[in-house]
XYZ file of C-alpha atoms in Angstrom:
464
model
C -2.553 -11.711 -27.457
C 0.259 -14.053 -28.489
C 1.438 -17.016 -26.447
C 4.460 -15.149 -25.102
C 2.478 -12.213 -23.824
C -0.134 -14.574 -22.383
C 2.555 -16.402 -20.442
C 3.984 -13.165 -19.119
C 0.606 -11.784 -18.087
C -0.109 -15.010 -16.237
C 3.303 -14.813 -14.620
C 3.266 -11.174 -13.608
C -0.240 -10.046 -12.871
C -2.719 -12.875 -12.454
C -1.055 -13.558 -9.071
C -1.183 -17.316 -8.955
C -3.263 -20.186 -10.243
C -3.716 -22.667 -7.411
C -5.642 -21.891 -4.246
C -4.395 -23.227 -0.940
C -6.184 -22.943 2.347
C -4.545 -21.521 5.458
C -5.054 -23.596 8.592
C -8.022 -22.415 10.574
C -7.293 -20.965 13.981
C -3.802 -19.806 13.080
C -2.581 -16.846 15.086
C -2.585 -13.431 13.461
C 0.780 -11.950 12.586
C 1.661 -8.675 14.295
C 4.810 -6.755 13.445
C 7.202 -5.872 16.208
C 6.278 -2.627 17.914
C 2.712 -2.569 16.609
C 0.441 -0.443 18.782
C -3.271 -0.987 19.253
C -5.468 1.607 17.605
C -8.459 0.751 19.800
C -8.526 -0.819 23.248
C -11.534 -3.097 23.751
C -12.693 -6.044 25.797
C -15.418 -8.248 24.380
C -16.861 -11.708 24.754
C -15.512 -14.335 22.373
C -19.161 -15.275 21.755
C -19.766 -11.964 20.020
C -20.353 -12.287 16.271
C -17.563 -11.146 13.893
C -19.890 -8.503 12.424
C -20.663 -7.013 15.821
C -17.089 -7.267 17.063
C -15.575 -5.639 13.994
C -18.297 -3.012 14.001
C -17.147 -1.811 17.413
C -13.580 -1.140 16.244
C -13.948 -0.334 12.545
C -13.167 3.314 11.794
C -15.447 4.881 9.160
C -13.873 5.978 5.878
C -15.592 9.152 4.680
C -14.528 8.937 1.058
C -11.965 7.634 -1.406
C -11.834 11.037 -3.134
C -8.302 12.439 -2.750
C -9.646 15.992 -2.546
C -11.012 17.578 0.609
C -10.594 16.858 4.294
C -8.537 13.890 5.507
C -9.499 13.727 9.176
C -11.104 10.298 8.856
C -7.683 8.841 7.921
C -6.203 9.618 11.339
C -7.320 6.188 12.530
C -5.300 4.630 9.708
C -2.386 6.865 10.654
C -2.419 5.491 14.193
C -2.482 1.941 12.835
C 0.470 2.655 10.520
C 2.466 4.060 13.431
C 6.176 4.476 12.687
C 6.286 2.129 9.681
C 8.861 3.004 7.041
C 7.048 1.153 4.237
C 3.273 0.724 3.970
C 2.021 -1.722 1.345
C -1.470 -0.681 0.220
C -3.159 -3.359 -1.861
C -6.153 -3.705 -4.147
C -8.477 -6.598 -4.917
C -8.613 -5.698 -8.628
C -6.005 -4.120 -10.859
C -8.303 -1.526 -12.409
C -10.995 -0.044 -10.199
C -11.420 3.712 -9.820
C -11.898 3.670 -6.059
C -8.799 1.564 -5.362
C -6.647 4.004 -7.341
C -8.167 7.133 -5.782
C -7.887 5.507 -2.345
C -4.134 5.149 -2.893
C -3.948 8.803 -3.919
C -5.919 9.881 -0.863
C -3.903 7.750 1.572
C -0.625 8.919 0.026
C -1.697 12.540 0.344
C -2.492 11.945 4.028
C 0.778 10.127 4.676
C 2.731 12.916 2.969
C 0.991 15.760 4.766
C 0.608 14.178 8.188
C 3.176 11.376 8.520
C 6.196 12.573 6.555
C 6.066 9.991 3.732
C 7.924 11.128 0.619
C 7.831 8.278 -1.939
C 5.047 6.611 -3.891
C 6.210 3.197 -5.158
C 4.245 1.402 -7.862
C 4.228 -2.163 -9.164
C 5.759 -0.860 -12.399
C 9.167 -0.980 -14.032
C 12.216 0.690 -12.478
C 12.792 2.631 -15.699
C 9.201 3.925 -15.823
C 9.640 5.112 -12.249
C 12.742 7.068 -13.227
C 10.910 8.843 -16.043
C 7.916 9.665 -13.868
C 10.202 10.817 -11.069
C 11.897 13.169 -13.522
C 8.497 14.690 -14.187
C 7.535 14.820 -10.514
C 10.809 16.430 -9.424
C 11.683 18.637 -12.373
C 8.686 18.774 -14.713
C 10.769 16.867 -17.261
C 8.824 15.499 -20.245
C 5.111 15.276 -21.005
C 3.183 13.263 -18.429
C 0.644 11.836 -20.862
C 3.392 10.761 -23.273
C 5.420 9.125 -20.508
C 2.419 7.143 -19.320
C 1.478 6.121 -22.860
C 4.999 4.893 -23.559
C 5.708 3.200 -20.235
C 2.370 1.697 -19.241
C 2.047 -0.913 -21.975
C 1.923 -4.705 -22.078
C 1.540 -6.093 -18.541
C 1.487 -2.538 -17.141
C -1.358 -1.282 -19.360
C -3.752 -1.078 -16.390
C -1.668 1.739 -14.914
C -2.371 4.022 -17.883
C -5.406 5.535 -16.238
C -6.738 8.967 -15.341
C -6.572 8.220 -11.617
C -2.805 7.645 -11.607
C -2.328 10.596 -13.963
C -4.070 12.770 -11.367
C -1.898 11.313 -8.597
C 1.340 12.032 -10.465
C 0.142 15.534 -11.304
C -0.658 16.132 -7.631
C 2.881 15.042 -6.772
C 4.302 17.522 -9.302
C 2.117 20.315 -7.917
C 3.155 19.432 -4.367
C 6.826 19.731 -5.327
C 6.244 23.131 -6.895
C 4.915 24.239 -3.507
C 7.617 22.398 -1.501
C 10.801 22.489 -3.610
C 13.063 21.868 -0.614
C 11.159 18.815 0.625
C 9.888 16.989 -2.477
C 7.968 13.767 -2.926
C 9.265 11.135 -5.340
C 7.930 8.357 -7.555
C 9.565 4.958 -7.962
C 8.788 1.780 -9.913
C 9.952 -1.395 -8.184
C 9.173 -4.102 -10.757
C 11.242 -5.981 -13.344
C 9.117 -6.816 -16.410
C 10.744 -4.155 -18.584
C 14.023 -2.211 -18.601
C 13.759 0.948 -20.680
C 16.533 2.566 -22.742
C 17.264 5.221 -20.105
C 18.755 2.538 -17.843
C 21.359 1.634 -20.456
C 21.988 5.320 -21.149
C 22.587 6.059 -17.470
C 24.936 3.133 -16.942
C 26.841 3.968 -20.121
C 27.106 7.660 -19.183
C 28.454 6.847 -15.723
C 31.010 4.398 -17.092
C 32.141 6.837 -19.788
C 32.798 9.516 -17.181
C 34.010 7.579 -14.154
C 35.154 4.191 -15.453
C 36.260 4.738 -19.070
C 38.320 1.548 -19.063
C 35.114 -0.418 -18.412
C 32.843 1.377 -20.892
C 33.727 -0.733 -23.982
C 33.170 -3.974 -22.075
C 29.768 -2.824 -20.823
C 28.789 -1.766 -24.339
C 29.684 -5.260 -25.539
C 27.687 -6.960 -22.782
C 24.622 -4.806 -23.481
C 24.818 -5.226 -27.247
C 21.333 -5.852 -28.685
C 19.590 -5.379 -25.343
C 18.792 -1.657 -25.301
C 15.151 -1.210 -26.464
C 14.700 0.483 -29.823
C 10.930 -0.078 -30.067
C 7.995 0.544 -27.743
C 7.754 -1.399 -24.486
C 4.976 -3.646 -25.776
C 6.808 -4.728 -28.923
C 10.112 -5.082 -27.091
C 8.723 -7.447 -24.455
C 6.903 -9.570 -27.034
C 10.052 -9.885 -29.160
C 12.224 -10.668 -26.142
C 9.941 -13.461 -24.944
C 9.837 -14.892 -28.464
C 13.584 -15.577 -28.266
C 14.614 -19.198 -27.570
C 15.105 -19.994 -23.902
C 18.834 -20.646 -24.415
C 19.275 -17.186 -25.910
C 17.379 -15.529 -23.067
C 19.563 -17.324 -20.553
C 22.698 -16.238 -22.381
C 21.502 -12.633 -22.247
C 20.944 -12.976 -18.495
C 24.518 -14.185 -18.090
C 25.707 -11.038 -19.848
C 23.634 -8.656 -17.719
C 24.758 -10.420 -14.539
C 28.402 -10.028 -15.575
C 27.843 -6.310 -16.166
C 26.622 -5.926 -12.583
C 29.562 -7.939 -11.261
C 32.080 -5.805 -13.157
C 30.532 -2.609 -11.800
C 30.438 -3.955 -8.250
C 34.140 -4.754 -8.450
C 35.029 -1.111 -9.142
C 35.726 1.628 -6.674
C 33.218 4.481 -6.624
C 33.948 7.152 -9.220
C 35.242 10.647 -8.569
C 32.117 11.775 -6.715
C 33.263 11.650 -3.097
C 30.026 10.284 -1.693
C 29.775 7.399 -4.139
C 26.172 8.428 -4.836
C 26.443 8.313 -8.632
C 28.229 4.956 -8.419
C 25.497 3.454 -6.227
C 22.784 4.560 -8.632
C 24.707 3.229 -11.644
C 24.992 -0.182 -9.986
C 21.274 -0.129 -9.174
C 20.348 0.759 -12.760
C 22.510 -2.122 -14.015
C 20.845 -4.350 -11.423
C 17.418 -3.394 -12.785
C 18.532 -4.414 -16.291
C 19.746 -7.721 -14.908
C 16.504 -8.280 -12.994
C 14.500 -8.139 -16.228
C 16.890 -10.470 -18.035
C 16.848 -12.979 -15.179
C 13.047 -12.879 -14.929
C 12.752 -13.615 -18.642
C 15.330 -16.419 -18.409
C 12.898 -18.756 -16.648
C 11.041 -21.390 -18.646
C 7.466 -20.119 -18.557
C 6.166 -23.405 -19.971
C 7.345 -25.291 -16.864
C 4.999 -24.886 -13.867
C 7.820 -25.271 -11.349
C 9.892 -22.661 -13.193
C 6.887 -20.342 -13.250
C 6.537 -20.647 -9.463
C 10.259 -19.987 -9.029
C 10.080 -16.973 -11.321
C 7.161 -15.532 -9.365
C 9.148 -15.897 -6.156
C 12.131 -14.235 -7.839
C 10.004 -11.384 -9.145
C 8.561 -10.604 -5.716
C 12.004 -10.810 -4.104
C 13.231 -8.244 -6.645
C 10.320 -5.877 -5.984
C 11.003 -6.020 -2.254
C 14.760 -5.582 -2.713
C 14.234 -2.490 -4.855
C 11.937 -0.931 -2.252
C 14.414 -1.644 0.548
C 17.275 -0.239 -1.546
C 15.321 2.956 -2.229
C 14.295 3.359 1.409
C 17.839 2.898 2.661
C 19.369 5.104 -0.036
C 16.918 7.997 0.229
C 15.754 7.635 3.829
C 12.228 8.155 2.543
C 9.103 6.613 4.035
C 7.268 4.814 1.245
C 3.692 4.005 0.266
C 3.894 0.877 -1.888
C 1.003 0.323 -4.318
C 0.412 -3.214 -5.595
C -2.129 -6.022 -5.640
C -3.235 -7.431 -2.275
C -1.416 -10.656 -3.153
C 1.902 -8.787 -3.480
C 1.695 -6.692 -0.301
C 0.551 -9.636 1.860
C 2.993 -10.882 4.482
C 1.950 -14.479 3.765
C 1.211 -15.936 0.347
C -2.363 -16.750 -0.604
C -1.316 -19.683 -2.829
C 1.881 -21.359 -1.571
C 1.971 -24.104 -4.205
C 2.092 -21.769 -7.197
C 3.294 -18.547 -5.568
C 5.783 -19.612 -2.858
C 6.846 -16.293 -1.302
C 5.470 -12.827 -1.935
C 6.860 -9.313 -1.780
C 5.299 -8.566 1.599
C 7.002 -11.597 3.148
C 10.393 -10.391 1.914
C 9.667 -6.886 3.203
C 8.646 -8.208 6.625
C 11.858 -10.251 6.771
C 13.946 -7.209 5.825
C 12.138 -4.507 7.799
C 10.285 -6.323 10.574
C 7.587 -4.115 12.087
C 8.726 -1.215 9.921
C 6.695 -2.819 7.134
C 2.893 -2.751 7.419
C 0.530 -4.526 5.013
C -2.884 -3.014 4.198
C -5.384 -5.027 2.155
C -8.217 -3.324 0.246
C -11.331 -5.437 -0.413
C -14.710 -4.714 -1.985
C -18.221 -6.111 -1.923
C -19.450 -5.608 -5.485
C -18.805 -3.499 -8.550
C -16.773 -3.117 -11.711
C -13.191 -3.168 -12.961
C -11.270 -3.372 -16.222
C -9.738 -6.726 -17.128
C -8.501 -8.628 -20.161
C -10.851 -11.252 -21.564
C -9.944 -14.495 -23.287
C -9.734 -12.611 -26.600
C -6.955 -10.380 -25.234
C -9.142 -7.260 -25.182
C -9.413 -5.189 -22.014
C -12.981 -4.287 -21.134
C -15.174 -3.550 -18.145
C -16.378 -6.485 -16.033
C -18.798 -6.535 -13.114
C -19.386 -8.787 -10.114
C -22.535 -8.789 -8.021
C -23.210 -8.992 -4.320
C -20.847 -11.236 -2.330
C -22.101 -14.732 -1.706
C -22.712 -16.095 1.807
C -19.595 -17.632 3.322
C -17.200 -15.229 1.619
C -15.172 -12.735 3.620
C -16.815 -9.869 1.761
C -20.294 -11.101 2.753
C -19.356 -10.598 6.403
C -17.392 -7.383 5.833
C -20.271 -5.771 3.950
C -22.364 -6.136 7.125
C -19.868 -4.586 9.530
C -20.819 -1.002 8.700
C -23.184 0.677 6.278
C -20.262 2.647 4.874
C -16.643 1.957 3.993
C -14.195 1.425 6.854
C -10.692 0.596 8.031
C -9.866 -1.896 10.783
C -6.657 -3.030 12.481
C -6.556 -6.828 12.136
C -3.760 -7.141 14.714
C -5.957 -5.848 17.522
C -9.319 -7.352 16.669
C -11.642 -8.132 19.598
C -12.265 -11.713 20.642
C -15.468 -12.111 18.684
C -13.646 -11.453 15.418
C -10.262 -12.995 16.105
C -11.088 -16.590 15.212
C -12.997 -15.527 12.095
C -10.059 -13.425 10.860
C -7.625 -16.290 11.514
C -9.703 -18.798 9.529
C -9.654 -19.022 5.707
C -12.593 -17.615 3.754
C -13.049 -16.968 0.023
C -11.774 -13.480 -0.826
C -11.896 -11.778 -4.239
C -8.476 -11.656 -5.905
C -8.763 -10.389 -9.472
C -5.692 -9.736 -11.618
C -5.543 -8.368 -15.152
C -7.400 -11.356 -16.639
C -11.094 -12.048 -15.995
C -12.727 -14.491 -15.925
C -9.793 -16.543 -14.692
C -9.136 -19.517 -12.383
C -9.171 -18.989 -8.625
C -10.399 -15.431 -8.422
C -11.615 -16.118 -4.876
C -8.997 -18.222 -3.032
C -9.490 -19.017 0.630
C -7.469 -16.512 2.650
C -6.958 -15.993 6.372
C -6.995 -12.197 6.431
C -5.227 -11.767 9.777
C -2.343 -13.986 8.722
C -1.805 -12.168 5.444
C -2.357 -8.521 6.380
C -2.085 -6.112 9.304
C -4.831 -3.666 8.345
C -7.946 -3.947 6.178
C -9.830 -1.281 4.230
C -13.207 -2.457 2.951
C -15.163 -0.666 0.228
C -18.754 -1.698 -0.400
C -18.795 -0.824 -4.101
C -16.211 0.003 -6.778
C -16.407 1.182 -10.376
C -14.105 0.662 -13.338
C -11.047 2.898 -13.633
C -10.894 5.519 -16.404
C -8.354 4.059 -18.803
C -6.373 6.363 -21.071
C -5.733 5.334 -24.662
C -2.154 4.347 -25.502
C -0.468 3.742 -28.843
C 0.499 0.222 -29.818
C 4.035 -0.744 -28.851
């Protein structure tokens, strides 16, 4: 792994480098309109294990097939939320991925959700959505081509099965389809340039030559992996000049009237595609050798992910399950010094109680991660150590469970509001600060705890 890719991986997916404790005793955050899933009264002297055990709802399985009745408790906790952020403590464990599939299936069938949003590029989302809606392209090829570089963890059998389920669902429900979106900014594929160019050629022909000039040399002509490496190898001044060009393209489009389509729908999408191109260029225009710039770029990246989700929700009217790392869906950052504001904070500011954050933790098990030699391989962690959050959570129930942190009984409230070490594993392992001290009730609304996880089934992908 070269220095440029290493910097980007650290920036995008290791989710911070400096742990910071949250003040003990801080009050738990509850979104406006949140409703209690369980009504209890308990003595504050009750232990956290006992208290949580009284309100934790058992989770029968993470297998997306079969009955879903045990997820009704989660459905009550979600309530009328428009966006549900479902996290993961690792970026490549089988059970976290199948859990997302299972929860999405429940939310689609029982709660009217219609979009699955992934911490992946906007352009990858468009290609996968074309497959989900219209059967366009070959799913395996799309995943091989799009899930490279920092997104390589997503090229797995579990997400392939999820996307295939979405396609099959749409074949059964053609008038009420589900959709797939990518909300991230670490790559802008060639289809974005093609779509902007095609719109301008048809609706704004006077602007088309200027846009072609601004995008000169930017449209990818190689695989995603090679394109990102080459882009980050450019001098900082050149990357910043490219960002000025992509920003001007957005400005020029925003200054136009909508094209001949009366609703302005095609115009709105063209502006959003140009915005996605600009988001990548701006993200890569930060100096990744400057720690302050890295922190600012991480804040920018999470603001972009949130903005794209909000745009999609407002444009389509769709309720969304958002899949990302726990650190991204949290409503309060785990590491304020290095990771100032996270996606969940922006979503809470934009949507209020219509955004709900769900963390997914685990006691022990395996995951895929990149070692110091740049090779992704399976890693394993043992039983949680005393004092960690997982040590307590493993003792709440013999099986997996879900619990509403906003309505915890007295015996658990202080424990949930105090910081405890919690596993937070990105794409690199071993890595610094994989167990920062986190106050769970300040960072999340709901918690799903799995006792054991196994490594995801990665699919092979060609080199970029």
